[in-house]
Amino acid sequence: MSGIVFHQQQVVFPSHHCKCCSVPRIKGERVGFPYLQHGYAASCPKFVKLSPHAVVSGSGGAQYSVQWLDARKKQKREKIAGIDQDELLDPLLLADADSCFCEFRGVQIHHKVYDAESQSNDAESQSNNSSQSHTISQVAHNSSWKLGLPMILLHGFGASVYSWSRVMKPLTEVTGSKVLAFDRPAFGLTSRVDASTYFSTGTNDAKPLNPYSLAFSVLATLHFIDFLASEKIVLVGHSAGSLVAVDSYFEAPECIEALILIAPAIFAPNAAQKPAEQDKAGRENQTEGEISNSNMLAKPFIKIFEILLKFITCITQAIVQMTKGMTDMLNLMYKRTLSAILRSAFGVMLIRVIIDKFGRAAVRSAWHDPNQATEHVLNGYTKPLRAKGWDKALAEFTAATLANAQSESKSPMSKRLSEISCPVLIITGDNDRIVPSWNAKRLSQAIPGSCLEVIKNCGHLPHEEKVDEFVSIVYKFLHGAFGDQKEPSLQGAVV
């Protein structure tokens, strides 16, 4: 019989005093459990107080055991970053009043759309946010010029549509068109699909694309371009979302009118070798050639030396190639092993521990002034932790990112940046502790004709920390690129 079973319903105290306290007892007195619960035991600190509804006899012991365990579970409810994990919900049940969902390749993608016409009649929403109202009146209403193209916003790692909530409405006034933001898979309120089940739905002819991969996010972006029924759009990416934005450009450059990269988490290559350094290297090579030509008497020895040097070089290159091959193989094995660990129960547990310990702290550190990351902001970022399967999805996303890094099917993005031909604006904060501003400066040098703006006293989230300044910069950039060229526009990239 399971549970707590008492062979008798009475307790006999063997002495005049309880052994754990000084409460007097009558020797040989039998005390029934109801009496024990409400009488003598109430004064004894080491007695477990029973529930008034518990039945402690025979098979009733099992019932008491279940009730006691349920009480223990309620006392130890698990929380991750302050979010209760015992009652996770379907993302659809967490949606806001203005949330929308659409299915793309078996994934329910959460998104929000704002347009200028609806926002002009939304006086109540503007009155609830004086900062947005001020931004719109100062930037957009001072000029009748509108871009007339929709805009798509791509959030960064760990963020969601929520991170754009302060600027979506002002940006509709800047563009004079629709502004759309969506949650990339593994983030926000987009559905968390089971990768193993998702892949099993594929046929032999076509294996489904990993929904947590970069390529899937790119295709989802192109899907929303079609959704907006526009030939061209302005694509905005923040942090890791900039990777999706640039990859989307390379996938369909004819659809992207302009790129706006905010605190872009794109590795920027070092600047090209300066002409003066190239001339110096050329002079050194020329000097070496003159010295070689002047030693005509030593020509036979030089010839032997050159043959020997070539032989040694070939051997060295062969060894290097073997070593590189072994290194690449070990690196590939390491990444595959790491991906397998991430997808395991241990990996999911590790994800939960990391998010619990550092999640809220990471949000605060993203701000120039951590005090601006109010409880309301933290709740906005941690709300997706209430969605079912968020931990497994985040583990799958991390594993897919590793798989994308080890893929060599495409040239590294850093080598393709010079191929971007559309207008590009790069915005960064001078106190970005996550992606340093110097990386943004390098990136602006690698992209021909790009504009760079550094916002002072700003961290990793210019569109949240400095709403007015951010919207003003975007307006000037777009107006300078596509509007009246007589009005001042942003200067070129800072060197």
JSON list of N, CA and C in Angstrom, two decimals, residues 254-280:
[
{"chain": "A", "resi": 254, "resn": "GLU", "atom": "N", "xyz": [16.45, 43.18, -55.18]},
{"chain": "A", "resi": 254, "resn": "GLU", "atom": "CA", "xyz": [15.50, 44.00, -55.91]},
{"chain": "A", "resi": 254, "resn": "GLU", "atom": "C", "xyz": [14.32, 44.43, -55.05]},
{"chain": "A", "resi": 255, "resn": "CYS", "atom": "N", "xyz": [14.12, 43.79, -53.89]},
{"chain": "A", "resi": 255, "resn": "CYS", "atom": "CA", "xyz": [12.99, 44.11, -53.02]},
{"chain": "A", "resi": 255, "resn": "CYS", "atom": "C", "xyz": [13.35, 45.08, -51.90]},
{"chain": "A", "resi": 256, "resn": "ILE", "atom": "N", "xyz": [14.65, 45.33, -51.70]},
{"chain": "A", "resi": 256, "resn": "ILE", "atom": "CA", "xyz": [15.09, 46.15, -50.57]},
{"chain": "A", "resi": 256, "resn": "ILE", "atom": "C", "xyz": [15.51, 47.53, -51.08]},
{"chain": "A", "resi": 257, "resn": "GLU", "atom": "N", "xyz": [14.74, 48.53, -50.71]},
{"chain": "A", "resi": 257, "resn": "GLU", "atom": "CA", "xyz": [15.04, 49.90, -51.13]},
{"chain": "A", "resi": 257, "resn": "GLU", "atom": "C", "xyz": [16.15, 50.51, -50.29]},
{"chain": "A", "resi": 258, "resn": "ALA", "atom": "N", "xyz": [16.18, 50.17, -49.01]},
{"chain": "A", "resi": 258, "resn": "ALA", "atom": "CA", "xyz": [17.21, 50.69, -48.10]},
{"chain": "A", "resi": 258, "resn": "ALA", "atom": "C", "xyz": [17.35, 49.77, -46.90]},
{"chain": "A", "resi": 259, "resn": "LEU", "atom": "N", "xyz": [18.53, 49.78, -46.30]},
{"chain": "A", "resi": 259, "resn": "LEU", "atom": "CA", "xyz": [18.81, 49.00, -45.10]},
{"chain": "A", "resi": 259, "resn": "LEU", "atom": "C", "xyz": [19.13, 49.95, -43.94]},
{"chain": "A", "resi": 260, "resn": "ILE", "atom": "N", "xyz": [18.55, 49.66, -42.78]},
{"chain": "A", "resi": 260, "resn": "ILE", "atom": "CA", "xyz": [18.87, 50.40, -41.56]},
{"chain": "A", "resi": 260, "resn": "ILE", "atom": "C", "xyz": [19.31, 49.37, -40.53]},
{"chain": "A", "resi": 261, "resn": "LEU", "atom": "N", "xyz": [20.57, 49.45, -40.12]},
{"chain": "A", "resi": 261, "resn": "LEU", "atom": "CA", "xyz": [21.16, 48.48, -39.20]},
{"chain": "A", "resi": 261, "resn": "LEU", "atom": "C", "xyz": [21.43, 49.16, -37.86]},
{"chain": "A", "resi": 262, "resn": "ILE", "atom": "N", "xyz": [20.81, 48.66, -36.80]},
{"chain": "A", "resi": 262, "resn": "ILE", "atom": "CA", "xyz": [20.92, 49.26, -35.47]},
{"chain": "A", "resi": 262, "resn": "ILE", "atom": "C", "xyz": [21.79, 48.36, -34.60]},
{"chain": "A", "resi": 263, "resn": "ALA", "atom": "N", "xyz": [22.88, 48.92, -34.07]},
{"chain": "A", "resi": 263, "resn": "ALA", "atom": "CA", "xyz": [23.81, 48.13, -33.25]},
{"chain": "A", "resi": 263, "resn": "ALA", "atom": "C", "xyz": [24.06, 46.78, -33.89]},
{"chain": "A", "resi": 264, "resn": "PRO", "atom": "N", "xyz": [24.46, 46.75, -35.16]},
{"chain": "A", "resi": 264, "resn": "PRO", "atom": "CA", "xyz": [24.52, 45.49, -35.92]},
{"chain": "A", "resi": 264, "resn": "PRO", "atom": "C", "xyz": [25.53, 44.50, -35.37]},
{"chain": "A", "resi": 265, "resn": "ALA", "atom": "N", "xyz": [25.05, 43.28, -35.09]},
{"chain": "A", "resi": 265, "resn": "ALA", "atom": "CA", "xyz": [25.93, 42.20, -34.62]},
{"chain": "A", "resi": 265, "resn": "ALA", "atom": "C", "xyz": [26.50, 41.46, -35.82]},
{"chain": "A", "resi": 266, "resn": "ILE", "atom": "N", "xyz": [27.19, 42.22, -36.67]},
{"chain": "A", "resi": 266, "resn": "ILE", "atom": "CA", "xyz": [27.84, 41.68, -37.87]},
{"chain": "A", "resi": 266, "resn": "ILE", "atom": "C", "xyz": [29.32, 41.94, -37.73]},
{"chain": "A", "resi": 267, "resn": "PHE", "atom": "N", "xyz": [30.10, 40.88, -37.80]},
{"chain": "A", "resi": 267, "resn": "PHE", "atom": "CA", "xyz": [31.54, 41.05, -37.67]},
{"chain": "A", "resi": 267, "resn": "PHE", "atom": "C", "xyz": [32.06, 41.90, -38.82]},
{"chain": "A", "resi": 268, "resn": "ALA", "atom": "N", "xyz": [32.73, 43.00, -38.49]},
{"chain": "A", "resi": 268, "resn": "ALA", "atom": "CA", "xyz": [33.24, 43.91, -39.51]},
{"chain": "A", "resi": 268, "resn": "ALA", "atom": "C", "xyz": [34.71, 43.63, -39.75]},
{"chain": "A", "resi": 269, "resn": "PRO", "atom": "N", "xyz": [35.12, 43.43, -41.00]},
{"chain": "A", "resi": 269, "resn": "PRO", "atom": "CA", "xyz": [36.53, 43.18, -41.29]},
{"chain": "A", "resi": 269, "resn": "PRO", "atom": "C", "xyz": [37.37, 44.42, -41.07]},
{"chain": "A", "resi": 270, "resn": "ASN", "atom": "N", "xyz": [38.66, 44.24, -40.90]},
{"chain": "A", "resi": 270, "resn": "ASN", "atom": "CA", "xyz": [39.57, 45.37, -40.80]},
{"chain": "A", "resi": 270, "resn": "ASN", "atom": "C", "xyz": [39.59, 46.14, -42.10]},
{"chain": "A", "resi": 271, "resn": "ALA", "atom": "N", "xyz": [39.87, 47.43, -42.02]},
{"chain": "A", "resi": 271, "resn": "ALA", "atom": "CA", "xyz": [39.93, 48.26, -43.21]},
{"chain": "A", "resi": 271, "resn": "ALA", "atom": "C", "xyz": [41.01, 47.74, -44.16]},
{"chain": "A", "resi": 272, "resn": "ALA", "atom": "N", "xyz": [40.80, 47.97, -45.46]},
{"chain": "A", "resi": 272, "resn": "ALA", "atom": "CA", "xyz": [41.76, 47.52, -46.45]},
{"chain": "A", "resi": 272, "resn": "ALA", "atom": "C", "xyz": [43.11, 48.22, -46.26]},
{"chain": "A", "resi": 273, "resn": "GLN", "atom": "N", "xyz": [44.16, 47.57, -46.75]},
{"chain": "A", "resi": 273, "resn": "GLN", "atom": "CA", "xyz": [45.50, 48.13, -46.60]},
{"chain": "A", "resi": 273, "resn": "GLN", "atom": "C", "xyz": [45.60, 49.48, -47.29]},
{"chain": "A", "resi": 274, "resn": "LYS", "atom": "N", "xyz": [46.16, 50.46, -46.60]},
{"chain": "A", "resi": 274, "resn": "LYS", "atom": "CA", "xyz": [46.23, 51.81, -47.13]},
{"chain": "A", "resi": 274, "resn": "LYS", "atom": "C", "xyz": [47.23, 51.88, -48.30]},
{"chain": "A", "resi": 275, "resn": "PRO", "atom": "N", "xyz": [47.00, 52.79, -49.26]},
{"chain": "A", "resi": 275, "resn": "PRO", "atom": "CA", "xyz": [47.90, 52.92, -50.41]},
{"chain": "A", "resi": 275, "resn": "PRO", "atom": "C", "xyz": [49.34, 53.15, -50.00]},
{"chain": "A", "resi": 276, "resn": "ALA", "atom": "N", "xyz": [49.60, 53.95, -48.95]},
{"chain": "A", "resi": 276, "resn": "ALA", "atom": "CA", "xyz": [50.97, 54.23, -48.53]},
{"chain": "A", "resi": 276, "resn": "ALA", "atom": "C", "xyz": [51.67, 52.95, -48.10]},
{"chain": "A", "resi": 277, "resn": "GLU", "atom": "N", "xyz": [50.92, 52.07, -47.40]},
{"chain": "A", "resi": 277, "resn": "GLU", "atom": "CA", "xyz": [51.50, 50.81, -46.97]},
{"chain": "A", "resi": 277, "resn": "GLU", "atom": "C", "xyz": [51.78, 49.91, -48.16]},
{"chain": "A", "resi": 278, "resn": "GLN", "atom": "N", "xyz": [50.88, 49.95, -49.16]},
{"chain": "A", "resi": 278, "resn": "GLN", "atom": "CA", "xyz": [51.08, 49.16, -50.36]},
{"chain": "A", "resi": 278, "resn": "GLN", "atom": "C", "xyz": [52.32, 49.63, -51.12]},
{"chain": "A", "resi": 279, "resn": "ASP", "atom": "N", "xyz": [52.52, 50.96, -51.20]},
{"chain": "A", "resi": 279, "resn": "ASP", "atom": "CA", "xyz": [53.70, 51.50, -51.88]},
{"chain": "A", "resi": 279, "resn": "ASP", "atom": "C", "xyz": [54.98, 51.09, -51.16]},
{"chain": "A", "resi": 280, "resn": "LYS", "atom": "N", "xyz": [54.92, 51.10, -49.82]},
{"chain": "A", "resi": 280, "resn": "LYS", "atom": "CA", "xyz": [56.08, 50.71, -49.04]},
{"chain": "A", "resi": 280, "resn": "LYS", "atom": "C", "xyz": [56.44, 49.25, -49.29]}
]
